[in-house]
XYZ file of C-alpha atoms in Angstrom:
329
model
C -14.827 -13.206 -12.096
C -12.094 -15.533 -10.898
C -9.787 -13.568 -8.484
C -7.763 -16.483 -7.364
C -5.050 -15.447 -9.817
C -3.608 -12.043 -9.900
C -5.570 -11.017 -6.863
C -3.186 -8.293 -5.839
C -3.601 -6.614 -9.212
C -7.436 -6.746 -8.984
C -7.233 -5.492 -5.447
C -4.963 -2.632 -6.598
C -7.563 -1.703 -9.180
C -10.073 -0.966 -6.616
C -7.976 1.244 -4.342
C -8.523 5.056 -4.366
C -11.292 7.531 -3.473
C -12.423 10.535 -1.397
C -12.713 9.417 2.198
C -16.406 9.508 3.388
C -18.008 10.323 6.715
C -19.780 7.280 8.214
C -22.797 6.250 6.257
C -22.722 9.255 3.906
C -23.041 9.569 0.089
C -19.983 10.780 -1.805
C -20.935 14.309 -3.163
C -19.733 13.317 -6.562
C -22.606 10.796 -6.749
C -25.433 13.256 -6.098
C -24.026 15.949 -8.580
C -26.381 16.174 -11.597
C -23.548 17.428 -13.646
C -21.688 14.102 -13.066
C -24.404 11.417 -12.632
C -27.240 12.905 -14.688
C -30.215 15.056 -14.075
C -32.183 12.092 -12.850
C -29.187 10.657 -11.022
C -29.021 7.634 -13.308
C -25.374 6.989 -12.552
C -25.689 7.551 -8.750
C -25.581 3.944 -7.599
C -22.654 2.995 -9.808
C -20.715 5.950 -8.752
C -21.251 5.208 -5.020
C -20.449 1.632 -5.302
C -17.244 2.208 -7.217
C -16.282 4.971 -4.717
C -16.892 2.634 -1.828
C -14.744 -0.085 -3.443
C -11.978 2.389 -3.938
C -12.128 3.480 -0.259
C -12.261 -0.022 1.025
C -9.347 -1.552 -0.907
C -7.147 1.511 -0.715
C -6.536 0.767 3.106
C -5.273 -2.598 2.167
C -3.225 -1.624 -0.852
C -1.467 0.967 1.217
C -0.336 -1.685 3.686
C 1.099 -3.867 0.795
C 3.041 -0.928 -0.579
C 4.293 0.488 2.641
C 5.401 -2.711 4.472
C 7.133 -2.340 7.769
C 10.999 -1.804 8.179
C 12.459 0.150 5.312
C 15.555 -2.212 5.419
C 14.637 -5.721 6.656
C 16.436 -6.603 9.905
C 18.012 -3.175 10.365
C 17.567 -0.700 13.203
C 20.319 1.861 12.971
C 22.399 3.133 10.179
C 24.912 0.806 8.139
C 28.230 2.547 9.225
C 28.927 5.219 6.505
C 30.633 5.049 3.283
C 31.499 1.622 1.790
C 28.502 -0.040 3.521
C 25.297 -1.032 1.678
C 22.367 -3.362 1.731
C 20.383 -4.756 -1.100
C 17.285 -6.724 -0.437
C 14.361 -8.417 -2.271
C 11.126 -8.824 -0.262
C 7.535 -9.881 -0.588
C 4.844 -8.005 1.616
C 2.052 -10.552 2.180
C -1.415 -10.018 3.740
C -4.651 -11.938 3.984
C -6.877 -9.397 2.021
C -10.656 -9.000 1.910
C -11.409 -8.669 -1.688
C -14.928 -7.796 -2.969
C -16.561 -10.023 -5.544
C -17.027 -7.480 -8.272
C -19.039 -9.639 -10.607
C -21.678 -10.251 -7.875
C -22.296 -6.563 -7.274
C -25.874 -5.543 -8.426
C -25.636 -1.968 -9.839
C -28.990 -0.223 -10.489
C -29.638 2.924 -12.644
C -30.668 5.631 -10.254
C -29.598 7.261 -6.937
C -27.356 5.204 -4.541
C -28.805 2.324 -2.801
C -26.925 0.836 0.239
C -26.258 -2.921 -0.183
C -24.037 -5.497 1.298
C -21.038 -6.161 -1.175
C -19.871 -9.739 -1.012
C -16.178 -10.627 -0.595
C -13.745 -13.365 -0.039
C -10.417 -13.657 1.789
C -7.271 -14.285 -0.201
C -3.499 -14.244 0.593
C -1.899 -11.698 -1.705
C 1.693 -10.259 -1.901
C 3.671 -7.519 -3.458
C 7.351 -7.905 -4.301
C 9.830 -4.997 -4.156
C 13.519 -4.235 -4.069
C 15.104 -2.114 -1.334
C 18.528 -0.559 -1.333
C 20.376 1.267 1.534
C 23.685 3.066 1.027
C 25.812 4.452 3.962
C 26.452 8.116 3.448
C 28.007 9.298 6.895
C 29.212 7.170 9.756
C 28.328 9.643 12.415
C 30.078 11.304 15.387
C 31.931 9.114 17.938
C 30.572 9.174 21.444
C 31.970 6.682 23.777
C 31.565 3.037 22.542
C 29.152 4.101 19.810
C 28.487 6.787 17.151
C 25.559 8.999 16.743
C 24.190 11.009 13.682
C 24.911 8.493 10.997
C 23.091 8.923 7.651
C 21.883 6.171 5.056
C 20.203 6.789 1.750
C 17.180 4.526 1.047
C 15.860 3.629 -2.329
C 12.863 1.295 -3.287
C 12.001 -0.062 -6.691
C 8.381 -1.259 -7.488
C 7.050 -2.920 -10.545
C 3.478 -3.331 -11.935
C 2.800 -6.041 -14.517
C 0.018 -6.106 -16.928
C -3.002 -8.252 -16.010
C -5.953 -9.292 -17.999
C -8.596 -11.819 -16.716
C -12.004 -12.137 -17.999
C -13.474 -8.579 -18.187
C -10.788 -6.986 -16.028
C -7.765 -5.307 -17.527
C -5.058 -3.634 -15.348
C -1.608 -2.236 -16.438
C 0.760 0.576 -16.089
C -0.244 3.688 -17.889
C 3.215 4.656 -18.932
C 6.374 3.218 -17.260
C 5.985 -0.171 -15.457
C 8.666 0.692 -12.872
C 8.733 3.297 -10.178
C 11.298 4.479 -7.623
C 10.801 5.602 -4.122
C 13.295 7.260 -1.943
C 14.114 8.199 1.604
C 16.781 8.547 4.350
C 17.673 7.124 7.847
C 19.295 9.029 10.732
C 21.236 7.013 13.208
C 20.482 7.709 16.950
C 22.818 4.908 18.247
C 25.180 2.776 16.020
C 24.985 -0.793 16.950
C 28.037 -2.168 18.925
C 28.922 -5.196 21.102
C 26.896 -3.839 23.937
C 24.386 -1.431 22.344
C 21.580 -2.000 19.895
C 21.350 0.066 16.762
C 18.634 2.595 16.856
C 17.446 4.942 14.105
C 14.711 7.004 12.601
C 13.904 6.936 8.926
C 11.476 8.572 6.364
C 10.361 6.818 3.132
C 8.258 7.485 0.097
C 7.109 4.461 -1.867
C 5.260 4.814 -5.233
C 3.502 2.257 -7.584
C 3.610 3.140 -11.187
C 0.736 5.213 -12.529
C -1.930 2.638 -13.758
C -5.155 2.375 -15.673
C -7.998 -0.128 -15.175
C -11.089 -1.140 -17.169
C -13.679 -3.711 -16.006
C -17.234 -4.995 -16.824
C -19.862 -6.792 -14.660
C -22.230 -9.369 -15.656
C -24.872 -6.888 -16.828
C -22.332 -5.332 -19.296
C -21.857 -2.086 -17.123
C -18.374 -0.927 -17.481
C -15.931 1.298 -15.374
C -12.591 2.806 -16.314
C -9.980 4.277 -14.017
C -7.026 6.266 -15.239
C -4.123 8.292 -13.649
C -4.229 5.920 -10.642
C -1.417 7.002 -8.324
C -0.677 5.730 -4.911
C 2.053 7.110 -2.756
C 2.794 6.029 0.726
C 4.660 8.404 3.028
C 6.129 6.730 6.100
C 8.213 7.438 9.155
C 9.844 4.660 11.300
C 11.675 4.391 14.683
C 13.638 1.171 14.679
C 16.060 -0.804 16.849
C 17.982 -3.934 16.107
C 20.644 -6.201 17.742
C 22.714 -9.117 16.323
C 22.981 -12.228 18.746
C 25.622 -14.502 17.048
C 23.968 -15.746 13.786
C 20.519 -14.285 14.698
C 19.394 -10.756 14.485
C 16.245 -9.010 16.119
C 14.611 -5.912 15.080
C 11.386 -4.020 15.978
C 9.896 -0.693 15.149
C 6.950 1.651 15.118
C 5.820 4.326 12.813
C 3.119 6.017 10.860
C 1.910 5.724 7.240
C -0.082 8.067 5.006
C -1.583 6.502 1.885
C -2.124 9.303 -0.593
C -4.008 8.165 -3.787
C -5.588 9.938 -6.705
C -7.369 8.663 -9.753
C -10.014 9.644 -12.328
C -13.158 7.509 -12.989
C -15.685 7.122 -15.805
C -18.384 4.537 -16.093
C -21.265 3.324 -18.382
C -24.373 1.932 -16.669
C -27.242 1.080 -19.118
C -25.957 3.851 -21.448
C -25.561 6.512 -18.692
C -22.100 8.098 -18.431
C -20.718 10.968 -16.297
C -20.287 14.208 -18.195
C -16.643 14.386 -17.218
C -14.154 12.027 -15.399
C -14.715 12.038 -11.557
C -11.538 13.066 -9.675
C -10.994 10.815 -6.727
C -8.591 11.330 -3.803
C -7.932 9.722 -0.340
C -5.109 10.161 2.163
C -5.746 8.028 5.296
C -3.109 7.723 8.020
C -2.350 4.560 9.959
C -0.080 3.438 12.778
C 2.355 0.600 12.017
C 4.040 -1.817 14.377
C 6.477 -4.505 13.317
C 9.137 -6.963 14.355
C 11.930 -8.735 12.387
C 13.795 -11.978 12.865
C 16.880 -12.569 10.702
C 19.315 -15.444 10.226
C 22.793 -14.127 9.295
C 25.183 -15.931 7.015
C 28.312 -13.739 6.434
C 27.122 -11.190 3.759
C 23.718 -12.812 3.447
C 20.575 -12.375 5.613
C 17.327 -14.130 5.535
C 14.666 -12.163 7.213
C 11.040 -12.619 8.247
C 8.786 -9.898 9.528
C 5.400 -9.571 11.046
C 3.548 -6.329 11.491
C 0.169 -4.664 12.216
C -1.487 -1.545 11.095
C -4.349 0.229 12.955
C -6.223 3.531 12.650
C -7.440 5.573 9.761
C -11.041 6.942 9.437
C -12.580 5.637 6.221
C -16.228 4.694 6.166
C -18.534 3.538 3.322
C -22.147 3.942 2.376
C -22.319 0.297 1.253
C -21.432 -2.382 3.782
C -18.649 -5.055 3.643
C -17.676 -8.031 5.665
C -15.008 -6.055 7.654
C -14.833 -2.297 8.298
C -12.585 -0.377 5.884
C -10.469 0.816 8.721
C -10.114 -2.408 10.552
C -6.662 -3.403 11.870
C -4.793 -5.751 9.718
C -1.741 -7.975 10.219
C 0.906 -8.358 7.443
C 4.217 -10.235 7.026
C 7.353 -9.918 4.965
C 9.854 -12.380 3.708
C 13.147 -11.286 2.285
C 16.766 -11.881 1.431
C 19.457 -9.265 1.999
C 23.091 -8.954 1.052
C 25.505 -6.217 1.972
C 28.440 -4.906 3.929
């Protein structure tokens, strides 16, 4: 399978399952009512579950990103102020080579799953609208409020034996808010705390390996819930921002498969919700109403292990970046 093109979508297709204790077998994959009396589908079940767990940690980073409004620390300044931005979150991902996985009929067998590193990205649109300026305190204001909105899009992708697409609507909307701690002024930085929920559209996937074994995933839903503490300061035509926060990647899906004619008696319900710490810094170039922003960040933590092995740990720290354009008042 060629994953040089559309690699984000292929990666997305591999991203949700029940988090496993280290080196354990998912209980679904030993349940005779799911994998058969002789456990014919056990190995297929476990390998797909591990792929889901492994990729979900990376997909959550693409979706969540760093700063909810690139280059912004505090609130915008109340009614009449807004910011609209287009960004791409990029990361060097470790993507398993699905077509090289050897799936055997029978109970789970731990193997090394080959992978390759690819740069992948996810575009999104972010909107922030000033709601309340805040209360004046000395040379600044406190308690300002912004409304935050995010728009995501999932295209249809078909390559060789892999098909990924939105199950219903190709668009989805996330939402959140930001509370100002300090409004930026000539002497003070802007400081704020925010909470944001970002969703991808509900999706479905079908795929086939070189032996003709197939897997189908439906009702794939990933929702990232994130809080951020951010600070920013303009210095002439440059702007600096930095922040820290926490992300929760809540993902659900249903799985079926066919391995040498063996299928589960019912779809397997999958769920994972790991939590990671997120640090980031922004550099912006300001041109009147337009800002060009670059961001670099790093996520750490989470506790996701797999029965099969990969080139890196599922919970390994990862560095990401964002590039974006922002307009606003």
